[in-house]
mmCIF file of C-alpha atoms in Angstrom:
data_model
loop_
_atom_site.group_PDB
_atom_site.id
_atom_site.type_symbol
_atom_site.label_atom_id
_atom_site.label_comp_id
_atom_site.label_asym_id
_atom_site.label_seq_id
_atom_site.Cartn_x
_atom_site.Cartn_y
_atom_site.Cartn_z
ATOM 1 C CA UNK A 3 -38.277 -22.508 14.161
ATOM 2 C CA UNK A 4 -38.880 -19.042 14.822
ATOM 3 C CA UNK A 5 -36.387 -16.282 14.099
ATOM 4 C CA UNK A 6 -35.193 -15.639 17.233
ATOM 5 C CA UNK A 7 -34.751 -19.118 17.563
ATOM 6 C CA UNK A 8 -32.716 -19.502 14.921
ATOM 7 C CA UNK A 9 -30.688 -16.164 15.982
ATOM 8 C CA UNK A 10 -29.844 -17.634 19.223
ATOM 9 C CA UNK A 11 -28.532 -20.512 17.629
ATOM 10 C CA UNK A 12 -26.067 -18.529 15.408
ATOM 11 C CA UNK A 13 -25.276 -16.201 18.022
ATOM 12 C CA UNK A 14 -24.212 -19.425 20.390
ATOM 13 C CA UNK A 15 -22.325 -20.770 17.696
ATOM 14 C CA UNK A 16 -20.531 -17.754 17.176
ATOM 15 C CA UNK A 17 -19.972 -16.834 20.868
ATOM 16 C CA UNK A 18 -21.227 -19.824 23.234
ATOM 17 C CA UNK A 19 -22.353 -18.612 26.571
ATOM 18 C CA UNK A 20 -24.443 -19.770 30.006
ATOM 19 C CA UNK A 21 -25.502 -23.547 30.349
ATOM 20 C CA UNK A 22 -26.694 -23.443 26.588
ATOM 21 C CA UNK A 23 -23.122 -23.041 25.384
ATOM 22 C CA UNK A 24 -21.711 -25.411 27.326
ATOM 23 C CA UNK A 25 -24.501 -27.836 25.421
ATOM 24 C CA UNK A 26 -23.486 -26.114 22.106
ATOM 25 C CA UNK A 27 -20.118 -26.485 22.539
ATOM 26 C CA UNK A 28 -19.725 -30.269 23.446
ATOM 27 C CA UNK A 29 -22.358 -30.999 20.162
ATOM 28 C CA UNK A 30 -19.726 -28.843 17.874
ATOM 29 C CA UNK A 31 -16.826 -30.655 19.496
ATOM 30 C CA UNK A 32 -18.960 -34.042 18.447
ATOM 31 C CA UNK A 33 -19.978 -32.880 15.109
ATOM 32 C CA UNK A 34 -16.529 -31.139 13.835
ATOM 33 C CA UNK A 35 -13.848 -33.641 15.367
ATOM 34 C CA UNK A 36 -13.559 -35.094 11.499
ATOM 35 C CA UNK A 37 -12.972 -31.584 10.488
ATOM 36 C CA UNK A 38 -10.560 -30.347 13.318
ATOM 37 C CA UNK A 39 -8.395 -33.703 13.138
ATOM 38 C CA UNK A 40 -7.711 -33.295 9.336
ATOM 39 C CA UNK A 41 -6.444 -29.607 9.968
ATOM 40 C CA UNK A 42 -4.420 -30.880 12.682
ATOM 41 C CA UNK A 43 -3.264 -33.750 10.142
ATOM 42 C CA UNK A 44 -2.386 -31.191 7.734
ATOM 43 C CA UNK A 45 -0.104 -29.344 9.505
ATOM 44 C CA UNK A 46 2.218 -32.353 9.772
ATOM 45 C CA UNK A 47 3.416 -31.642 13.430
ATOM 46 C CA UNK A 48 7.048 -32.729 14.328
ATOM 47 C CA UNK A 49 8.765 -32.659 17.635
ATOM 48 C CA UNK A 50 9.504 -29.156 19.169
ATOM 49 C CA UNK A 51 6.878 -27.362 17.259
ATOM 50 C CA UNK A 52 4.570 -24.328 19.009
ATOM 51 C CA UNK A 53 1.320 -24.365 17.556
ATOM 52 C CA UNK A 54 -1.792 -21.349 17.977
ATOM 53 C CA UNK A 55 -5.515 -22.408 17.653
ATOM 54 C CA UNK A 56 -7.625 -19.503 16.896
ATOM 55 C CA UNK A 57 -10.871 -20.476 18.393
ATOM 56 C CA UNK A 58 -10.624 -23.920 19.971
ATOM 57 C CA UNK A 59 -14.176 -23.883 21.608
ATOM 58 C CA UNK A 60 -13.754 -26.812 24.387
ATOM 59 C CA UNK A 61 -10.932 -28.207 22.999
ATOM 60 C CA UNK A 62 -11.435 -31.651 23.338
ATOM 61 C CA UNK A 63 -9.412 -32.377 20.778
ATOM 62 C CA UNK A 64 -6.656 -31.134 22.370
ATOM 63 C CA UNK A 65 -5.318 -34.984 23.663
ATOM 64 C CA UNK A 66 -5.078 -35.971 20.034
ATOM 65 C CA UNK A 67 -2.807 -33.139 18.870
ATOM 66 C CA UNK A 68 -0.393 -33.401 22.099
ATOM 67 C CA UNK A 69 -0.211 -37.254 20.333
ATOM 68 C CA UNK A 70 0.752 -35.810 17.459
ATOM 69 C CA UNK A 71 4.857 -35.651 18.449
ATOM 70 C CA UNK A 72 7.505 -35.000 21.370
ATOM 71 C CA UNK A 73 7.674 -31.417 23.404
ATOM 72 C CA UNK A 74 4.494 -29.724 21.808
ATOM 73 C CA UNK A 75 3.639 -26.027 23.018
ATOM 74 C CA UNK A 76 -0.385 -25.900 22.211
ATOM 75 C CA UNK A 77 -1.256 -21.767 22.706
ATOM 76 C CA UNK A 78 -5.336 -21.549 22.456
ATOM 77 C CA UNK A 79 -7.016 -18.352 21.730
ATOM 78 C CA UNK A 80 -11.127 -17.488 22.288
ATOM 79 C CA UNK A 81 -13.375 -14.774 21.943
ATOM 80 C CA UNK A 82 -16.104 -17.148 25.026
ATOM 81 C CA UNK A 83 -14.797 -16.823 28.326
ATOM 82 C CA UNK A 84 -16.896 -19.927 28.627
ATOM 83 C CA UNK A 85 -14.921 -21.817 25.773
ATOM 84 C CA UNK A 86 -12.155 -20.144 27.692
ATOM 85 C CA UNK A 87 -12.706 -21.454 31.216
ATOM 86 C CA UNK A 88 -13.926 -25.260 29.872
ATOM 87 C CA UNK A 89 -11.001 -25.734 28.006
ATOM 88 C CA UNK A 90 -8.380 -24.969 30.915
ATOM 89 C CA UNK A 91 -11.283 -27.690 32.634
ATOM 90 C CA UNK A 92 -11.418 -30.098 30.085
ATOM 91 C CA UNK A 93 -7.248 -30.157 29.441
ATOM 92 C CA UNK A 94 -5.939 -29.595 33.361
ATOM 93 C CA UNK A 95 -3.601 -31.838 32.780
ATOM 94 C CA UNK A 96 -2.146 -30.041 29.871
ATOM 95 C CA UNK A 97 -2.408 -26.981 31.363
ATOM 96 C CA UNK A 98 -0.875 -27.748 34.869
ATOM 97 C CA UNK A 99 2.429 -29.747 32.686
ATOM 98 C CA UNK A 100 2.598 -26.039 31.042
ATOM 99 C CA UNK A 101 2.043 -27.934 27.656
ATOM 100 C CA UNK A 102 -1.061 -26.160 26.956
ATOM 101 C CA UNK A 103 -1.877 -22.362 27.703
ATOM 102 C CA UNK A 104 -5.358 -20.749 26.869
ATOM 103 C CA UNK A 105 -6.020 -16.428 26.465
ATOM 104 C CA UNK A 106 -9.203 -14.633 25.674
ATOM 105 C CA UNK A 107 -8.793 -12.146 22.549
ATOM 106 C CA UNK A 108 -11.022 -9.522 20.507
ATOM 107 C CA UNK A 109 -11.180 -11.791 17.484
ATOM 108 C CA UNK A 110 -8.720 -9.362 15.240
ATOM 109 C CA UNK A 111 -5.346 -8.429 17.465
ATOM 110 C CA UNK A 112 -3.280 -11.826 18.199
ATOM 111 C CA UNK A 113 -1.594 -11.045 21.922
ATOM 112 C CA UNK A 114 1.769 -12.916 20.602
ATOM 113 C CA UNK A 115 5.083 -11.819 19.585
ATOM 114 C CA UNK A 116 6.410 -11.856 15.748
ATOM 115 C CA UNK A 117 7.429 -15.214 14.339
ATOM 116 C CA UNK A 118 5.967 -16.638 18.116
ATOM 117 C CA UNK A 119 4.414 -20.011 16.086
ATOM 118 C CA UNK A 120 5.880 -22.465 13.195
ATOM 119 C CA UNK A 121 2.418 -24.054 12.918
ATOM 120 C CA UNK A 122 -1.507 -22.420 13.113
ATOM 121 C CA UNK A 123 -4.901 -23.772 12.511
ATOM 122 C CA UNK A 124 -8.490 -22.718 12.812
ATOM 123 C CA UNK A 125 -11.423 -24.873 12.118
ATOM 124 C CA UNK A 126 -14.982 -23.450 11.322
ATOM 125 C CA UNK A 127 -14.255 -19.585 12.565
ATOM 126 C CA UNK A 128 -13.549 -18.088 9.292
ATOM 127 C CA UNK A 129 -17.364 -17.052 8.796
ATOM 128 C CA UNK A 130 -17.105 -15.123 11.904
ATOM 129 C CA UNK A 131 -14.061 -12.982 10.659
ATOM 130 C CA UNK A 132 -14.642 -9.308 11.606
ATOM 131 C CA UNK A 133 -11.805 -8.185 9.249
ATOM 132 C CA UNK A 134 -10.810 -11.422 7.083
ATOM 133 C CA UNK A 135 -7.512 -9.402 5.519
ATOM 134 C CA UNK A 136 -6.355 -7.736 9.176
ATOM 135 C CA UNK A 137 -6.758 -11.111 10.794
ATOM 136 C CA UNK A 138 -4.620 -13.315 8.168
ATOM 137 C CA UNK A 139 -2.060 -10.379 8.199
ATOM 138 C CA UNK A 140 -1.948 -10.845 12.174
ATOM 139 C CA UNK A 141 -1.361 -14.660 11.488
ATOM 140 C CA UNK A 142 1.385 -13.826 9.237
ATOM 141 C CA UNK A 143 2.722 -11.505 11.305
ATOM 142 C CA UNK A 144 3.076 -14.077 14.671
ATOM 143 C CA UNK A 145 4.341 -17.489 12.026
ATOM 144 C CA UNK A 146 7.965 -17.909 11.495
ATOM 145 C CA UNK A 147 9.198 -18.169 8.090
ATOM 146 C CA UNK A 148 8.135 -20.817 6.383
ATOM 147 C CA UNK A 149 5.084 -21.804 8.858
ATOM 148 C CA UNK A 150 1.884 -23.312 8.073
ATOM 149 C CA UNK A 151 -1.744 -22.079 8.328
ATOM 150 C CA UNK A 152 -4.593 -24.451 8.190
ATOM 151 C CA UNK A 153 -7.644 -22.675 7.312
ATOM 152 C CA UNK A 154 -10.669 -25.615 7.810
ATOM 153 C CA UNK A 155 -13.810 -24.898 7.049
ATOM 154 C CA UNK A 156 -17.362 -26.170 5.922
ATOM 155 C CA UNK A 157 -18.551 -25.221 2.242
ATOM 156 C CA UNK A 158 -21.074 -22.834 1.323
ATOM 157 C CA UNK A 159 -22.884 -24.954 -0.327
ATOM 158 C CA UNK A 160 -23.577 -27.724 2.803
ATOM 159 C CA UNK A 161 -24.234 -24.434 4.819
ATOM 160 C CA UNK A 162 -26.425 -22.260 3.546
ATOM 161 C CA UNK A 163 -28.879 -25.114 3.816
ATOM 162 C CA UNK A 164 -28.605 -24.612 7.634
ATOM 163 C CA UNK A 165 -31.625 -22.040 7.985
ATOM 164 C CA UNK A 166 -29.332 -20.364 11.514
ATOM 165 C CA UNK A 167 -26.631 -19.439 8.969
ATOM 166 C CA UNK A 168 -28.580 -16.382 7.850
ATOM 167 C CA UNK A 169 -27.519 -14.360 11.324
ATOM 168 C CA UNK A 170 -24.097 -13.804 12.185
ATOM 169 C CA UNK A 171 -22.347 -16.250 9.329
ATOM 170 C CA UNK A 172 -20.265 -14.903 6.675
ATOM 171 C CA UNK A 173 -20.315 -18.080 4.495
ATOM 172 C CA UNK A 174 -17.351 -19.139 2.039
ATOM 173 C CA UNK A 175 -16.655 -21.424 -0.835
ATOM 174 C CA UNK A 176 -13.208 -22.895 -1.586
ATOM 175 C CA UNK A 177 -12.841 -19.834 -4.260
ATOM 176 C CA UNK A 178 -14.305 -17.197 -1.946
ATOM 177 C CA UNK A 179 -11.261 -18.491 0.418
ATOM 178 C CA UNK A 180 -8.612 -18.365 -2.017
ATOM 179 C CA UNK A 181 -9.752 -14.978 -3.478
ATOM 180 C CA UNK A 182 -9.103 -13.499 0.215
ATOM 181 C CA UNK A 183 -5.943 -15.278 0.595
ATOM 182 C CA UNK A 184 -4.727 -13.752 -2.806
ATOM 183 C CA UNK A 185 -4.593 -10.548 -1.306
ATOM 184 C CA UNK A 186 -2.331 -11.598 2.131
ATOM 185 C CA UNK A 187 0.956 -12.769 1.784
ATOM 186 C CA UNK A 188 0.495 -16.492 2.162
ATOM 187 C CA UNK A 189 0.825 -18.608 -0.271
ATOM 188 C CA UNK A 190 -1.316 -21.605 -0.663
ATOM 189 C CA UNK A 191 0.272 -24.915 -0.849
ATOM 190 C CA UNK A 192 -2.898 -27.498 -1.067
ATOM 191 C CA UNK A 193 -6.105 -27.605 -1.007
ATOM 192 C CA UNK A 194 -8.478 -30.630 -0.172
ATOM 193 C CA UNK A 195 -11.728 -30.657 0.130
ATOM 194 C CA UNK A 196 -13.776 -33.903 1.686
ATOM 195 C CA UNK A 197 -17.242 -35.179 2.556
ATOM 196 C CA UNK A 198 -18.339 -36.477 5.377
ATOM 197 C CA UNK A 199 -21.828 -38.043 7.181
ATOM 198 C CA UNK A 200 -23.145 -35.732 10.052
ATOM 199 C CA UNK A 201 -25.624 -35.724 11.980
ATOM 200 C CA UNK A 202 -28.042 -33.109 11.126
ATOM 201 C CA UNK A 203 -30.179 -30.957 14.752
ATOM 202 C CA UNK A 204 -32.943 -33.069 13.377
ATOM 203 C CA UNK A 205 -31.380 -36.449 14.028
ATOM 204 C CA UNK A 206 -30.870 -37.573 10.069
ATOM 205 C CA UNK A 207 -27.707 -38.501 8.684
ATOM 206 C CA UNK A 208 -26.739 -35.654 6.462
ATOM 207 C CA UNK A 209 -23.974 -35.124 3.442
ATOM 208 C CA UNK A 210 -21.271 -32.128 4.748
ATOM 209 C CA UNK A 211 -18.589 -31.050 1.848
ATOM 210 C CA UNK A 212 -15.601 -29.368 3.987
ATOM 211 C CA UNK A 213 -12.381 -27.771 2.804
ATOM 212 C CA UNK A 214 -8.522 -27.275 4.377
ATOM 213 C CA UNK A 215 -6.637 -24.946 2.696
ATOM 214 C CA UNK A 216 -2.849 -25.330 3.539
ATOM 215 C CA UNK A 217 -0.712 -21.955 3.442
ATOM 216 C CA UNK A 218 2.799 -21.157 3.724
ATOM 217 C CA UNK A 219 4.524 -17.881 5.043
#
């Protein structure tokens, strides 16, 4: 692949737009439902609760959180105004029983009130982190006391194999993570990390080490 090719491909992953992000966006719905279930899993959601996604991309895995417990609030926040618009799409429902509710934002200021959310997650965003330290802060900032932050994310190690990650990707490893989050506020609480079989843009059934780190405010 050339380059350019391999530019696009970050820069889509990053920021999907036009007919090739919808395509993008329902293969990384596909390929990271493992991931973004074991976030939402880890946030052990109970009845009542008001929970932020930080870059939900379609959000097709929106059904299986709303499962989760009684009287959810599900607040979705995205840098595409594609992911944007097919999310409000894809969860109408959701959206039209005012259960769900989806924003555009600049990827560092969080449009929310102090102590608006006792739960937050983000799956696979963290290498596109502008300013890693201002962003957790914001987090902090809109979680109640004692709320959760699921931070999910695939390891360096799986992706820096992935010849795309060399544009736009700011790639972590479980201690890369924790050194950043030893300079916020939160405290971390557990740590897993998991492999999984995916499915590789070649078609072959590829090893993928991932990691959810579990904070407290």
């Amino acid at each position: 692949m050339k380059q350019e090719e391999l530019q696009a491909i970050a820069s889509q992953l990053k920021h999907p737009t036009g007919e090739k992000g919808i395509e993008m966006a329902n293969m990384m719905h596909e390929t990271n439902i493992n991931m973004t279930q074991h976030s939402i899993q880890n946030l052990h959601i109970q009845s009542g609760d008001k929970i932020l996604e930080l870059g939900h991309g379609n959000a097709g895995h929106l059904e299986f959180l709303i499962e989760q417990a009684e009287n959810l609030k599900y607040y979705g926040l995205e840098m595409s105004e594609l992911m944007f618009q097919e999310a409000r799409q894809i969860n109408r429902n959701f959206v039209s029983q005012k259960q769900a509710f989806f924003s555009l934002y600049d990827g560092n200021k969080i449009p929310f009130e102090d102590a608006s959310f006792n739960k937050v997650f983000t799956v696979n965003t963290i290498y596109f982190w502008k300013n890693p330290e201002e962003l957790l802060s914001e987090i902090h900032r809109v979680l109640q006391s004692k709320g959760i932050l699921c931070i999910t994310f695939a390891e360096e190690s799986f992706m820096k194999q992935l010849p795309f990650t060399q544009f736009e990707f700011d790639l972590y490893s479980t201690e890369r993570a924790e050194k950043l989050i030893g300079k916020t506020l939160f405290k971390i609480i557990s740590k897993e990390t998991l492999r999984e079989k995916v499915k590789s843009k070649t078609g072959e059934l590829v090893d993928r080490d991932f990691t959810t780190l579990v904070l407290e405010k």
